[in-house]
XYZ file of N, CA and C in Angstrom:
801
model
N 110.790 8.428 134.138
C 111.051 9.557 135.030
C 110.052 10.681 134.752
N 109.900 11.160 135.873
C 108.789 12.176 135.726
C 109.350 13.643 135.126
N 108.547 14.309 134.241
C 108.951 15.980 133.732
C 110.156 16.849 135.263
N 109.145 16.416 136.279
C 109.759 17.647 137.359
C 110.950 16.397 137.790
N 111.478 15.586 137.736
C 112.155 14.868 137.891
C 113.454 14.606 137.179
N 113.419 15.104 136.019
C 114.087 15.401 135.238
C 114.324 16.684 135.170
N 113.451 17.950 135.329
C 113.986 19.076 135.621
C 114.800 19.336 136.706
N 114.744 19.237 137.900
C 115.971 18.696 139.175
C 116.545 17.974 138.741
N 116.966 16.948 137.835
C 118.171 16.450 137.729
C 118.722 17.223 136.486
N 118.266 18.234 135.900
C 119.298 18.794 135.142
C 119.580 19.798 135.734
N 119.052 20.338 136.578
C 119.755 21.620 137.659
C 120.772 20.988 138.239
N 120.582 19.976 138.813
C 121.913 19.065 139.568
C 122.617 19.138 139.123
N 122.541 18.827 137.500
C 124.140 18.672 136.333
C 124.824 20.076 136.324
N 123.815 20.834 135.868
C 124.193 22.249 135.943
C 124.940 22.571 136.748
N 124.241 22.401 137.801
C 125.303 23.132 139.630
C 126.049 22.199 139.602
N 126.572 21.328 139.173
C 127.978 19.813 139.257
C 128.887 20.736 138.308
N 128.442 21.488 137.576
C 129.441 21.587 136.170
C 129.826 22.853 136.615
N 129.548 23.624 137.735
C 129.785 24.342 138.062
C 130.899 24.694 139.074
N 130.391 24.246 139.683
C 131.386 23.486 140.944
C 132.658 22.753 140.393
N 132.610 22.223 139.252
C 133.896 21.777 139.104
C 134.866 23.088 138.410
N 134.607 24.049 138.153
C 134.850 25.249 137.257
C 134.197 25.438 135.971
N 134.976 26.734 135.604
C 134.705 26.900 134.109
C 136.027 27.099 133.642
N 135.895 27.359 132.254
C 136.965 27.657 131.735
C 137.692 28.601 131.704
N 138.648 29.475 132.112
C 138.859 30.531 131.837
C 139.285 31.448 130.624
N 140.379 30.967 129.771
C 140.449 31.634 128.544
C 139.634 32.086 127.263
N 138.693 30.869 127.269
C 137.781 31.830 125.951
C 136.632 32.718 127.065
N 136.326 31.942 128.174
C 135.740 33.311 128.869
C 136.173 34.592 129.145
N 137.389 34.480 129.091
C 138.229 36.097 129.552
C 137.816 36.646 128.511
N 138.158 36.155 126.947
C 138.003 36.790 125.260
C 136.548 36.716 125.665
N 135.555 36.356 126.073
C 134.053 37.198 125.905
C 133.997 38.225 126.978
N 134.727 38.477 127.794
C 134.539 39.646 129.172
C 135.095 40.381 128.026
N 136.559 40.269 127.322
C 136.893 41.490 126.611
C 135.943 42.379 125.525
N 134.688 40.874 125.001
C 134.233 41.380 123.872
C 133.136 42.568 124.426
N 132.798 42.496 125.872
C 132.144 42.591 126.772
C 132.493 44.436 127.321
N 133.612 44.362 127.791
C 134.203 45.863 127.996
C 134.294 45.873 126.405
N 134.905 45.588 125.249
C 134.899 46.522 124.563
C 133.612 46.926 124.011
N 132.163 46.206 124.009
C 131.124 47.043 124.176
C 130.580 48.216 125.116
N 130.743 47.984 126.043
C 130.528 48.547 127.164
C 131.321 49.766 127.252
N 132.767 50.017 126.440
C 133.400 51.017 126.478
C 133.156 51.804 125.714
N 132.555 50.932 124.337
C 132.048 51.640 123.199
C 130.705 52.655 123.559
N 130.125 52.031 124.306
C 128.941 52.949 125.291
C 129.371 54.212 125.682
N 130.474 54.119 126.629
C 131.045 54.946 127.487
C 131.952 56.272 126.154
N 131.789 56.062 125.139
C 132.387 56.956 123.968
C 131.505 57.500 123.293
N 130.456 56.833 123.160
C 129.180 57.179 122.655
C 128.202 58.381 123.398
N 128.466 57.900 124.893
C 127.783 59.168 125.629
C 128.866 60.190 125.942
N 129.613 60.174 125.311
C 130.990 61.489 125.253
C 131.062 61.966 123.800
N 130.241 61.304 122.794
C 129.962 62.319 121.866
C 131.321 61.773 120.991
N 131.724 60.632 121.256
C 133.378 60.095 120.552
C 132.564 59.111 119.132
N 131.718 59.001 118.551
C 131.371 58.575 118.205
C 132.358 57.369 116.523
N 133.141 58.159 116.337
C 134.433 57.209 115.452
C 134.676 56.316 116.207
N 135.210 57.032 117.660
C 135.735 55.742 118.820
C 135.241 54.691 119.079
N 133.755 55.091 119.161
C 132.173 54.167 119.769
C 132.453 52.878 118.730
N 132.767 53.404 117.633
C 132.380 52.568 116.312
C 133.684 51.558 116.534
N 134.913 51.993 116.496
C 136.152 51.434 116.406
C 136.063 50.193 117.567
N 135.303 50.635 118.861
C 135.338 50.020 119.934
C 134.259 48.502 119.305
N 133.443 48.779 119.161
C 132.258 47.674 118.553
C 132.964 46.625 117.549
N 134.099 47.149 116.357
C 134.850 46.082 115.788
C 135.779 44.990 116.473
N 136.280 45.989 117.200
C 137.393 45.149 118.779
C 136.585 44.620 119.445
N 135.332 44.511 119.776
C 134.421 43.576 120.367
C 133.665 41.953 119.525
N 133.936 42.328 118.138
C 133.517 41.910 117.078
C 134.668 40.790 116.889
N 135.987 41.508 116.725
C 136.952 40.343 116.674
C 136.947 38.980 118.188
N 137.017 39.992 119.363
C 136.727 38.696 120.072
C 135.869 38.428 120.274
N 134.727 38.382 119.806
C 133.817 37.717 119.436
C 133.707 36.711 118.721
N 134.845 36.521 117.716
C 135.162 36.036 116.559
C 135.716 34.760 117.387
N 137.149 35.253 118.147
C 137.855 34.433 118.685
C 137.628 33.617 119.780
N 136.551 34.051 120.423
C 136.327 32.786 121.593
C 135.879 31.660 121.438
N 134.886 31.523 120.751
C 134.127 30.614 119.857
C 135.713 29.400 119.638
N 136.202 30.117 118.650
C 137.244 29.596 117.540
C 138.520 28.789 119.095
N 138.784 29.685 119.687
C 140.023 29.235 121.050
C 139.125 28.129 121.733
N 137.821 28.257 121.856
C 137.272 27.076 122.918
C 137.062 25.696 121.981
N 136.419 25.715 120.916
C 136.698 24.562 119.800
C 138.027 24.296 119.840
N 139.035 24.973 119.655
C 140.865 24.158 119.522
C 140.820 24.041 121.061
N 140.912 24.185 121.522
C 141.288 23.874 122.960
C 140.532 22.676 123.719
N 139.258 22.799 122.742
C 137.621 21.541 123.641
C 137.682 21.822 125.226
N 137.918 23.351 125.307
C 136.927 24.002 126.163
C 135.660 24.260 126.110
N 134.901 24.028 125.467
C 133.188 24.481 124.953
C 132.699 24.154 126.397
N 131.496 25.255 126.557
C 130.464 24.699 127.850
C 129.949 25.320 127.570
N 128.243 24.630 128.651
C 127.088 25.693 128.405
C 127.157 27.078 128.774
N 128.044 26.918 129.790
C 128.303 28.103 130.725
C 128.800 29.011 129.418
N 129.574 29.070 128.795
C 130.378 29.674 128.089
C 129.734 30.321 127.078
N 128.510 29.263 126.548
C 127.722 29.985 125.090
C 126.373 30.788 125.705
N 126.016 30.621 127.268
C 125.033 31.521 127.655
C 125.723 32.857 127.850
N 126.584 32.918 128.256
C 127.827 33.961 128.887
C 127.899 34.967 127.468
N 128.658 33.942 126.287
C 128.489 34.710 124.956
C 127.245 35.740 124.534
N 125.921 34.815 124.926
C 124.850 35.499 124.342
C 124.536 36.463 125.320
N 124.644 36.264 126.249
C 124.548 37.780 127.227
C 125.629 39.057 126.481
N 126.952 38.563 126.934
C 127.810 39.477 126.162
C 127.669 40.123 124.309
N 126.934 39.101 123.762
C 126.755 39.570 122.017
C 125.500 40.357 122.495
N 124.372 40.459 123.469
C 123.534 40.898 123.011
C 123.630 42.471 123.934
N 124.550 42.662 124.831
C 125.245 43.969 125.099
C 125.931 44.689 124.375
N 127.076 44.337 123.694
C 128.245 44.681 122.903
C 127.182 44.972 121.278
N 126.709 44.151 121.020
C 126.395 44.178 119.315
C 124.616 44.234 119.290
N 123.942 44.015 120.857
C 122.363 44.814 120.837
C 122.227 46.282 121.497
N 122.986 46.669 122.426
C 122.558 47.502 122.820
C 123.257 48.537 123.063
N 124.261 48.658 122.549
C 125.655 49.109 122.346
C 125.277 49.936 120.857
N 125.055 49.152 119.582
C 124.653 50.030 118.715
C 123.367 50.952 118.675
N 122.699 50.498 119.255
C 121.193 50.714 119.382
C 121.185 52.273 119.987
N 122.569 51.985 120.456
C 122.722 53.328 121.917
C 123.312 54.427 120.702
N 123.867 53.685 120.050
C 125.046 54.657 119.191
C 124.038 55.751 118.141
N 123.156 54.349 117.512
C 122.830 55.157 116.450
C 121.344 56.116 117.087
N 120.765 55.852 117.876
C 120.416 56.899 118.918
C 120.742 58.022 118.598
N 122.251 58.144 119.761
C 122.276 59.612 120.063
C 122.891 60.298 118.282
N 123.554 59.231 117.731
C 124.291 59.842 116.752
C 123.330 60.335 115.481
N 122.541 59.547 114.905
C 121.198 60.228 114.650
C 119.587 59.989 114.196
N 119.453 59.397 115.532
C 117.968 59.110 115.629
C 117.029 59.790 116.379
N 118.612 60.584 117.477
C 117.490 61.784 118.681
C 116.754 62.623 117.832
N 116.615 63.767 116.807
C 115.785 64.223 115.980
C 114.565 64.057 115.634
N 114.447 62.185 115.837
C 113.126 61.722 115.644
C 112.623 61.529 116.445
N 112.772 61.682 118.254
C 111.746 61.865 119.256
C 111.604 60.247 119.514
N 110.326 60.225 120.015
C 110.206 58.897 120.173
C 110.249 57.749 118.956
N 109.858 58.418 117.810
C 110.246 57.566 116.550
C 111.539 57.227 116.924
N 112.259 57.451 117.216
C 113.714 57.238 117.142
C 114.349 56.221 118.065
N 113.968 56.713 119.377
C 113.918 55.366 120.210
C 113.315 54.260 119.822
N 112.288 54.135 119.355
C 112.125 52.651 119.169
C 112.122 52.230 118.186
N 113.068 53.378 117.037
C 114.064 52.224 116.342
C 114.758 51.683 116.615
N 115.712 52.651 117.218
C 116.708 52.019 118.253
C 116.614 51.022 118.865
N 115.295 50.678 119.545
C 114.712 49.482 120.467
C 114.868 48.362 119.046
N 114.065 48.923 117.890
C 113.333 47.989 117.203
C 114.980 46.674 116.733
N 116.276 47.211 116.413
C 116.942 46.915 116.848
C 117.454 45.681 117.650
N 117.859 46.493 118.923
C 117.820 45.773 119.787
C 117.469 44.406 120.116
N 115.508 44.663 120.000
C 114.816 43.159 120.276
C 114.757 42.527 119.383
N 114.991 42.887 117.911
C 115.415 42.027 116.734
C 117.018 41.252 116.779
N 117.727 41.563 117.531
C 118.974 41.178 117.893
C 118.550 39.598 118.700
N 118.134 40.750 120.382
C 117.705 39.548 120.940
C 117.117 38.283 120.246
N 116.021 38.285 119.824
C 115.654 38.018 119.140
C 116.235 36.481 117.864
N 117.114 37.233 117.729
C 118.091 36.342 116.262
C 118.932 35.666 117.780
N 119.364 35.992 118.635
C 120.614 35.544 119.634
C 119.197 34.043 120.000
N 118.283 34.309 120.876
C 117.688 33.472 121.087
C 116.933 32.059 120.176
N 116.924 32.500 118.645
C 116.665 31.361 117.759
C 118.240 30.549 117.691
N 118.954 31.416 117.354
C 120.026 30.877 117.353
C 120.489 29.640 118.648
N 120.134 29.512 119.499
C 120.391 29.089 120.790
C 119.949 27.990 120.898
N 118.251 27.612 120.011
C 117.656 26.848 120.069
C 117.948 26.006 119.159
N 118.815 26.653 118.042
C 118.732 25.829 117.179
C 119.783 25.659 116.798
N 120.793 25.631 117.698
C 122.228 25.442 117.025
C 123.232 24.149 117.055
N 121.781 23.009 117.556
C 122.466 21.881 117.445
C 121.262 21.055 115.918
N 120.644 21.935 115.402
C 119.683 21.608 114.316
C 119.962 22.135 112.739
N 120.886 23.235 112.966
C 120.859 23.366 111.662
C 122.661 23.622 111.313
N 122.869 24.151 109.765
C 123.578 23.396 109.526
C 125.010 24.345 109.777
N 126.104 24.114 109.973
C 126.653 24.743 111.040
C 127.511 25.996 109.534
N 127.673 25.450 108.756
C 128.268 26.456 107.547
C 127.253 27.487 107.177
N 126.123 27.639 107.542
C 124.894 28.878 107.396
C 124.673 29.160 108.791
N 124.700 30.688 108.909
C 123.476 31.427 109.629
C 122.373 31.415 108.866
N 121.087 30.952 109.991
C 120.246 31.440 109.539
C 119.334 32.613 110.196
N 119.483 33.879 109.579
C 119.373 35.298 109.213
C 120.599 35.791 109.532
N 121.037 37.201 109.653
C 121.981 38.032 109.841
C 122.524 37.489 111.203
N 123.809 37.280 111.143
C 124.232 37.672 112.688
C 124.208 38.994 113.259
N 123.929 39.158 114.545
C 123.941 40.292 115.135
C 125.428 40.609 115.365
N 126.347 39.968 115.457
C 127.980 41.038 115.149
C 127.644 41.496 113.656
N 127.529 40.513 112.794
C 127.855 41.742 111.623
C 127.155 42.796 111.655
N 125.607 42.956 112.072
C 124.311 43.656 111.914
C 125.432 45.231 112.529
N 125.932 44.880 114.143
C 126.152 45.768 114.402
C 127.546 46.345 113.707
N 128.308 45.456 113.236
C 129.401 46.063 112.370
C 129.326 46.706 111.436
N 128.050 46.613 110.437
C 127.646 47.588 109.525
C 127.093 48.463 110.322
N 126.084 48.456 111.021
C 126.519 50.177 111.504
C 127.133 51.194 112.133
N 128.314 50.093 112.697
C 129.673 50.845 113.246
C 130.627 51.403 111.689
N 130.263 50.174 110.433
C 131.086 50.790 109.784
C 130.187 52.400 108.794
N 128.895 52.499 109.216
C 128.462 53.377 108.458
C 128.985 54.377 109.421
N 128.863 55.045 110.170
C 129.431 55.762 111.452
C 130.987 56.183 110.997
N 131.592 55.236 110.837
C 132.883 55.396 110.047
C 132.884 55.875 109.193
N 132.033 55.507 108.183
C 131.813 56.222 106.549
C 131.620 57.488 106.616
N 130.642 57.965 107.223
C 130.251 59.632 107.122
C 131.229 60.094 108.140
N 131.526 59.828 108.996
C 132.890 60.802 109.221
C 133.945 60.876 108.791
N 134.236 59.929 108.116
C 135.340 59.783 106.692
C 134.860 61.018 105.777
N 133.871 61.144 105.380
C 133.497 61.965 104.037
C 132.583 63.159 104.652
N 132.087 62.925 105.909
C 131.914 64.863 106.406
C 130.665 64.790 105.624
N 129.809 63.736 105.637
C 128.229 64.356 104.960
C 127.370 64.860 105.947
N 126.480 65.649 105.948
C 125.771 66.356 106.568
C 124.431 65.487 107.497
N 123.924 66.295 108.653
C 123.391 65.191 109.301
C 122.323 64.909 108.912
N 121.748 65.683 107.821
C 119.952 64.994 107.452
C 120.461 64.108 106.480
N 121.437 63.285 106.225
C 121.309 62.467 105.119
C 121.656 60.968 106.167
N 122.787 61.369 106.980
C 122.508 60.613 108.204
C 121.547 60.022 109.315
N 120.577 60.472 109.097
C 119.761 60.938 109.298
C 119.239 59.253 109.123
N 118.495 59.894 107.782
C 117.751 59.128 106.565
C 118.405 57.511 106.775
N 119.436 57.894 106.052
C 120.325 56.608 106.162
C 120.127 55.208 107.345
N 120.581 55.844 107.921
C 120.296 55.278 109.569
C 118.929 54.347 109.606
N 117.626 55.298 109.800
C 116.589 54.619 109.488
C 116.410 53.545 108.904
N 116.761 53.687 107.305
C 116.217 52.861 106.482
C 117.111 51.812 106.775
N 118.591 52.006 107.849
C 119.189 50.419 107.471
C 118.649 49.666 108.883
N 118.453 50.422 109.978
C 118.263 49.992 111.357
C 116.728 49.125 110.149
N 116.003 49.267 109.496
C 114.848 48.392 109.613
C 115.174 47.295 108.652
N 116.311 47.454 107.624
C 116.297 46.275 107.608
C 117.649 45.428 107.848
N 118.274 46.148 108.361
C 119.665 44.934 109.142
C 118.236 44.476 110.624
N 117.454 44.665 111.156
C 116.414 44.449 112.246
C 115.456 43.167 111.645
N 115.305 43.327 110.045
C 114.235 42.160 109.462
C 114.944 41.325 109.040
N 116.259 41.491 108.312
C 117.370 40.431 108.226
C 117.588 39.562 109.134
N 117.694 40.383 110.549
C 118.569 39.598 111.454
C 117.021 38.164 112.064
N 116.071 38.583 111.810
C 114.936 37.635 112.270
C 114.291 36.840 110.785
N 114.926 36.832 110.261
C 114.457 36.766 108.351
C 115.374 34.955 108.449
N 114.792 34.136 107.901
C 115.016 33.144 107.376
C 116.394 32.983 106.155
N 116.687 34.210 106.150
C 117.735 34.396 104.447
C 119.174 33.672 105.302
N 119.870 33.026 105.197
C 121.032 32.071 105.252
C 121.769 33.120 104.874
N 123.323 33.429 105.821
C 124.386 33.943 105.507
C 125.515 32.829 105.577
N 126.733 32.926 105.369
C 127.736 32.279 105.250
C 128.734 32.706 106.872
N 128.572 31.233 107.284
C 128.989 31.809 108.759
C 130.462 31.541 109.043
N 131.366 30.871 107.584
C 133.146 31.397 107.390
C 134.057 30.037 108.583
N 132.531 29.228 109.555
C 133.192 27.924 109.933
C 133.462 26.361 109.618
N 133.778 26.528 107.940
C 133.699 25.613 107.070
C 134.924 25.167 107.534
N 135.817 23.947 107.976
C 137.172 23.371 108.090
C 138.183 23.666 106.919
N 137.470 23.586 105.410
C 137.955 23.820 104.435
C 138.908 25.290 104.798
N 138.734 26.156 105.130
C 139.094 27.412 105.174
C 140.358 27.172 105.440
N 140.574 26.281 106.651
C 142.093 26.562 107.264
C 143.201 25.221 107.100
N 142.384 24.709 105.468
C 143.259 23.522 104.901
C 144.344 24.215 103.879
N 144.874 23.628 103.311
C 146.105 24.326 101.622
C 145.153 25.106 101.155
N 145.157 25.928 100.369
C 144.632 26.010 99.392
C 145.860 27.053 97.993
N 144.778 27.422 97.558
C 145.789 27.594 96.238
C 146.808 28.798 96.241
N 148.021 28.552 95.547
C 148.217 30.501 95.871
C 147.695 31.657 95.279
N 147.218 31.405 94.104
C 146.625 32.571 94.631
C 145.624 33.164 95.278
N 144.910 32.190 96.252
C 144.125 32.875 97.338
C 144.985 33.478 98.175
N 146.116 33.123 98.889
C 147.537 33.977 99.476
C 147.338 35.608 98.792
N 147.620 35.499 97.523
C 147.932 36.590 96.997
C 146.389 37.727 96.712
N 145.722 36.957 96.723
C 144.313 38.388 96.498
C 143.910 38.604 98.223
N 143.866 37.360 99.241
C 144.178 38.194 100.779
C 145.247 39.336 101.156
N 146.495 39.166 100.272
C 147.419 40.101 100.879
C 146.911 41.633 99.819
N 146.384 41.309 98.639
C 145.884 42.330 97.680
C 144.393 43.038 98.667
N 143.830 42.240 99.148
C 142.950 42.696 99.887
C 143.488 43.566 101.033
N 144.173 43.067 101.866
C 144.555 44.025 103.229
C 145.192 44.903 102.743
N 146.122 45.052 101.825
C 146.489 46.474 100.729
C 145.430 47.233 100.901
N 144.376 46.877 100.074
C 143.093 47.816 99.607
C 142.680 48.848 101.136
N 142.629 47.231 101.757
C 141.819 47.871 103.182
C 142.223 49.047 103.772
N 143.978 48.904 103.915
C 144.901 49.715 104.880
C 144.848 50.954 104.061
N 144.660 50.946 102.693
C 144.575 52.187 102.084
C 143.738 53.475 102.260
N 142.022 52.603 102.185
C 140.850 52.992 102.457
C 139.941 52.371 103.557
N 140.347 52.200 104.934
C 139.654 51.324 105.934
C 138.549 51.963 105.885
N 137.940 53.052 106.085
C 137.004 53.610 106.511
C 135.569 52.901 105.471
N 135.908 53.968 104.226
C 135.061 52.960 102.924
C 135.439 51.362 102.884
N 136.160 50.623 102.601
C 136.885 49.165 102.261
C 135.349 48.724 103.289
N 136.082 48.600 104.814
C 135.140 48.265 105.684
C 133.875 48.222 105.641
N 133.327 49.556 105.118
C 132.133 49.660 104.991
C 131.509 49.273 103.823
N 132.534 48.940 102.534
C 132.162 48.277 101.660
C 131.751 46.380 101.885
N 133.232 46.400 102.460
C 133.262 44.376 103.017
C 131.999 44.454 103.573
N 131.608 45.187 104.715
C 130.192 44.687 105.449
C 128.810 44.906 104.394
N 128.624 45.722 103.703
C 127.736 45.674 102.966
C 127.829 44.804 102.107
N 128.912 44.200 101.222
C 128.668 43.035 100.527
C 127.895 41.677 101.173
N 128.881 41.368 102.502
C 128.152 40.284 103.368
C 126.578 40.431 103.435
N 126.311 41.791 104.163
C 124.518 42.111 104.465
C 123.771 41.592 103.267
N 124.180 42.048 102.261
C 123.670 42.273 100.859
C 123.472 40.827 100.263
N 124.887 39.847 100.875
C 124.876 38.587 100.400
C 123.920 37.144 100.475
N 123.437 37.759 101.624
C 122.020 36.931 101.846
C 121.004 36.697 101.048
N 120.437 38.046 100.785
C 119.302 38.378 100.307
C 119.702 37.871 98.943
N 120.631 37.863 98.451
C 121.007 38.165 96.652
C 121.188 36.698 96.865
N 121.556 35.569 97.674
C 121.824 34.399 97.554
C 120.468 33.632 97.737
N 119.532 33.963 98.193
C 118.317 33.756 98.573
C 117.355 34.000 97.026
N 117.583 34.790 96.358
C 116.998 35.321 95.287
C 117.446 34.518 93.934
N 118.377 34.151 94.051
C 119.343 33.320 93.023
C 118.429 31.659 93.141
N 118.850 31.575 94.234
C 118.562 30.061 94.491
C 116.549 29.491 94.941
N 116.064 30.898 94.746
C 114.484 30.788 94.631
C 114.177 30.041 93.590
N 114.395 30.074 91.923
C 113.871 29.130 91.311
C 114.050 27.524 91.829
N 115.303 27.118 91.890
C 115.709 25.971 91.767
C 114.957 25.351 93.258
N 114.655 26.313 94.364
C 113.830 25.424 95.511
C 112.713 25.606 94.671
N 111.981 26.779 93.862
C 110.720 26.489 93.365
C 110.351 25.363 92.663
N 111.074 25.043 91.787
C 111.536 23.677 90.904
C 111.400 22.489 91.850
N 112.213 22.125 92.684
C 112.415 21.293 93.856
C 111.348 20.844 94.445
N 110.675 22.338 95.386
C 109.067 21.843 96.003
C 108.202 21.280 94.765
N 108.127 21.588 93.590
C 106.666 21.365 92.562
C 107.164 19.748 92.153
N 108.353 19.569 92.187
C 109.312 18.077 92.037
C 108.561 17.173 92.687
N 108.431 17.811 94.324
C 108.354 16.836 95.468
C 106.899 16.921 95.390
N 105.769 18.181 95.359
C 104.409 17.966 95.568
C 104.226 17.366 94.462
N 104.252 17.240 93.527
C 104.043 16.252 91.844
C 104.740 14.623 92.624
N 105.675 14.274 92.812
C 105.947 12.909 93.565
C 104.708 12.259 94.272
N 104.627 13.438 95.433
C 103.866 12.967 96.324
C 102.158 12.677 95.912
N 101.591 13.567 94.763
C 100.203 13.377 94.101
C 100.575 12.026 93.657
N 101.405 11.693 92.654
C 101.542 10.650 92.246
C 101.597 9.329 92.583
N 102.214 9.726 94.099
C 102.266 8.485 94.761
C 100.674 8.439 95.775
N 99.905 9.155 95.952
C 99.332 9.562 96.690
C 97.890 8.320 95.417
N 97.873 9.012 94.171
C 97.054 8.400 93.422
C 97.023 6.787 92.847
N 98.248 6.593 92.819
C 98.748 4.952 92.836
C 98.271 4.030 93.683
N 98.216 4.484 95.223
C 97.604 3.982 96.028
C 96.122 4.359 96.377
């Protein structure tokens, strides 16, 4: 069969799969994840900026959940994971991008916007590798940052300083230095832990029961910090897992190029 022959017959499939429907329930949970970005916008240019932030986590959870409802259900479609990446890259690209903007990047003029941007197309960016490669790699790693968490740490920094009332040139600062690298993370090769291991939702021991319920204690106590602590451990967890496990691939490759001389000289 010819290239363009095969391209018309996968448009055909496409428009067939269409025509027969889509799914509706985990699509409704991405329209929600969808307004609650989009609302988070609409708080952001009202100067609500706690709200903006609060709104981006509620987008974050169903974000969480559509994924998770269309796997139990074996609703999955293409329709459904293009739909997602439109919606993740509104809600968790351009949604924060907007936030930390006005909240404090306007100061820096055009520097500021295209951090904001820089952002953004680093999002895109991670959404589109991801897309390509998500029947290639291995499904218990991201590889780089996801863009929900990216934007959840800086919904939860947003949270933090209005929790504690710090002043805006430190906000300022702050901001900057993380927009560049939650932006190199999210396009960075460093493997995060992407929490869809089966293991998770088998027995396990009690006292994992008991340090989850010790945990949501902590949280409900101190959400503002807790939150902003949980997301910085994750961000943080990459890089520090990446750094750990550098010797032993260094070890590994000099293993395999020493094999391969060897075998290379034999023959």
């Amino acid at each position: 069969m010819e290239p363009a022959e095969e391209t018309v017959v996968t448009v055909k499939a496409r428009q067939e799969n269409i025509r027969r429907g889509i799914y509706i329930l985990p699509n409704l949970i991405t329209a929600g994840s969808l307004f609650a970005g989009f609302y988070s916008m609409i708080e952001t240019l009202s100067g609500n900026y706690g709200s903006a932030a609060v709104w981006i986590f509620i987008s974050a959870i169903c974000d969480g959940l559509d994924g998770k409802v269309a796997r139990l259900t074996g609703t999955t479609s293409q329709f459904g994971v293009e739909f997602d990446s439109l919606a993740d890259l509104v809600a968790f690209g351009v949604t924060p991008g907007l936030m930390m903007y006005a909240w404090a990047l306007k100061p820096f003029g055009r520097l500021g916007w295209l951090a904001a941007f820089l952002f953004v197309v680093c999002g895109a960016l991670r959404l589109a590798r991801f897309n390509v490669q998500v029947e290639t790699v291995e499904s218990k790693r991201f590889v780089g940052l996801p863009i929900p968490a990216a934007a959840s740490m800086v919904a939860s920094t947003v949270l933090l300083f209005n929790h504690f009332g710090w002043p805006s040139s430190y906000k300022r600062l702050a901001i900057l230095a993380l927009i560049y690298l939650l932006a190199f993370l999210m396009v960075s090769s460093v493997k995060y832990y992407s929490f869809k291991d089966p293991e998770l939702i088998k027995r396990q021991p009690f006292g994992f029961l008991v340090l989850a319920v010790v945990l949501l204690i902590i949280v409900a106590a101190e959400p503002a910090v807790m939150v902003f602590v949980i997301m910085l451990c994750y961000v943080l967890s990459g890089p520090i897992g990446f750094f750990v496990g550098l010797p032993r691939r260094m070890r590994l490759e000099k293993a395999m190029h020493k094999g391969h001389e060897e075998q290379t000289h034999s023959s």
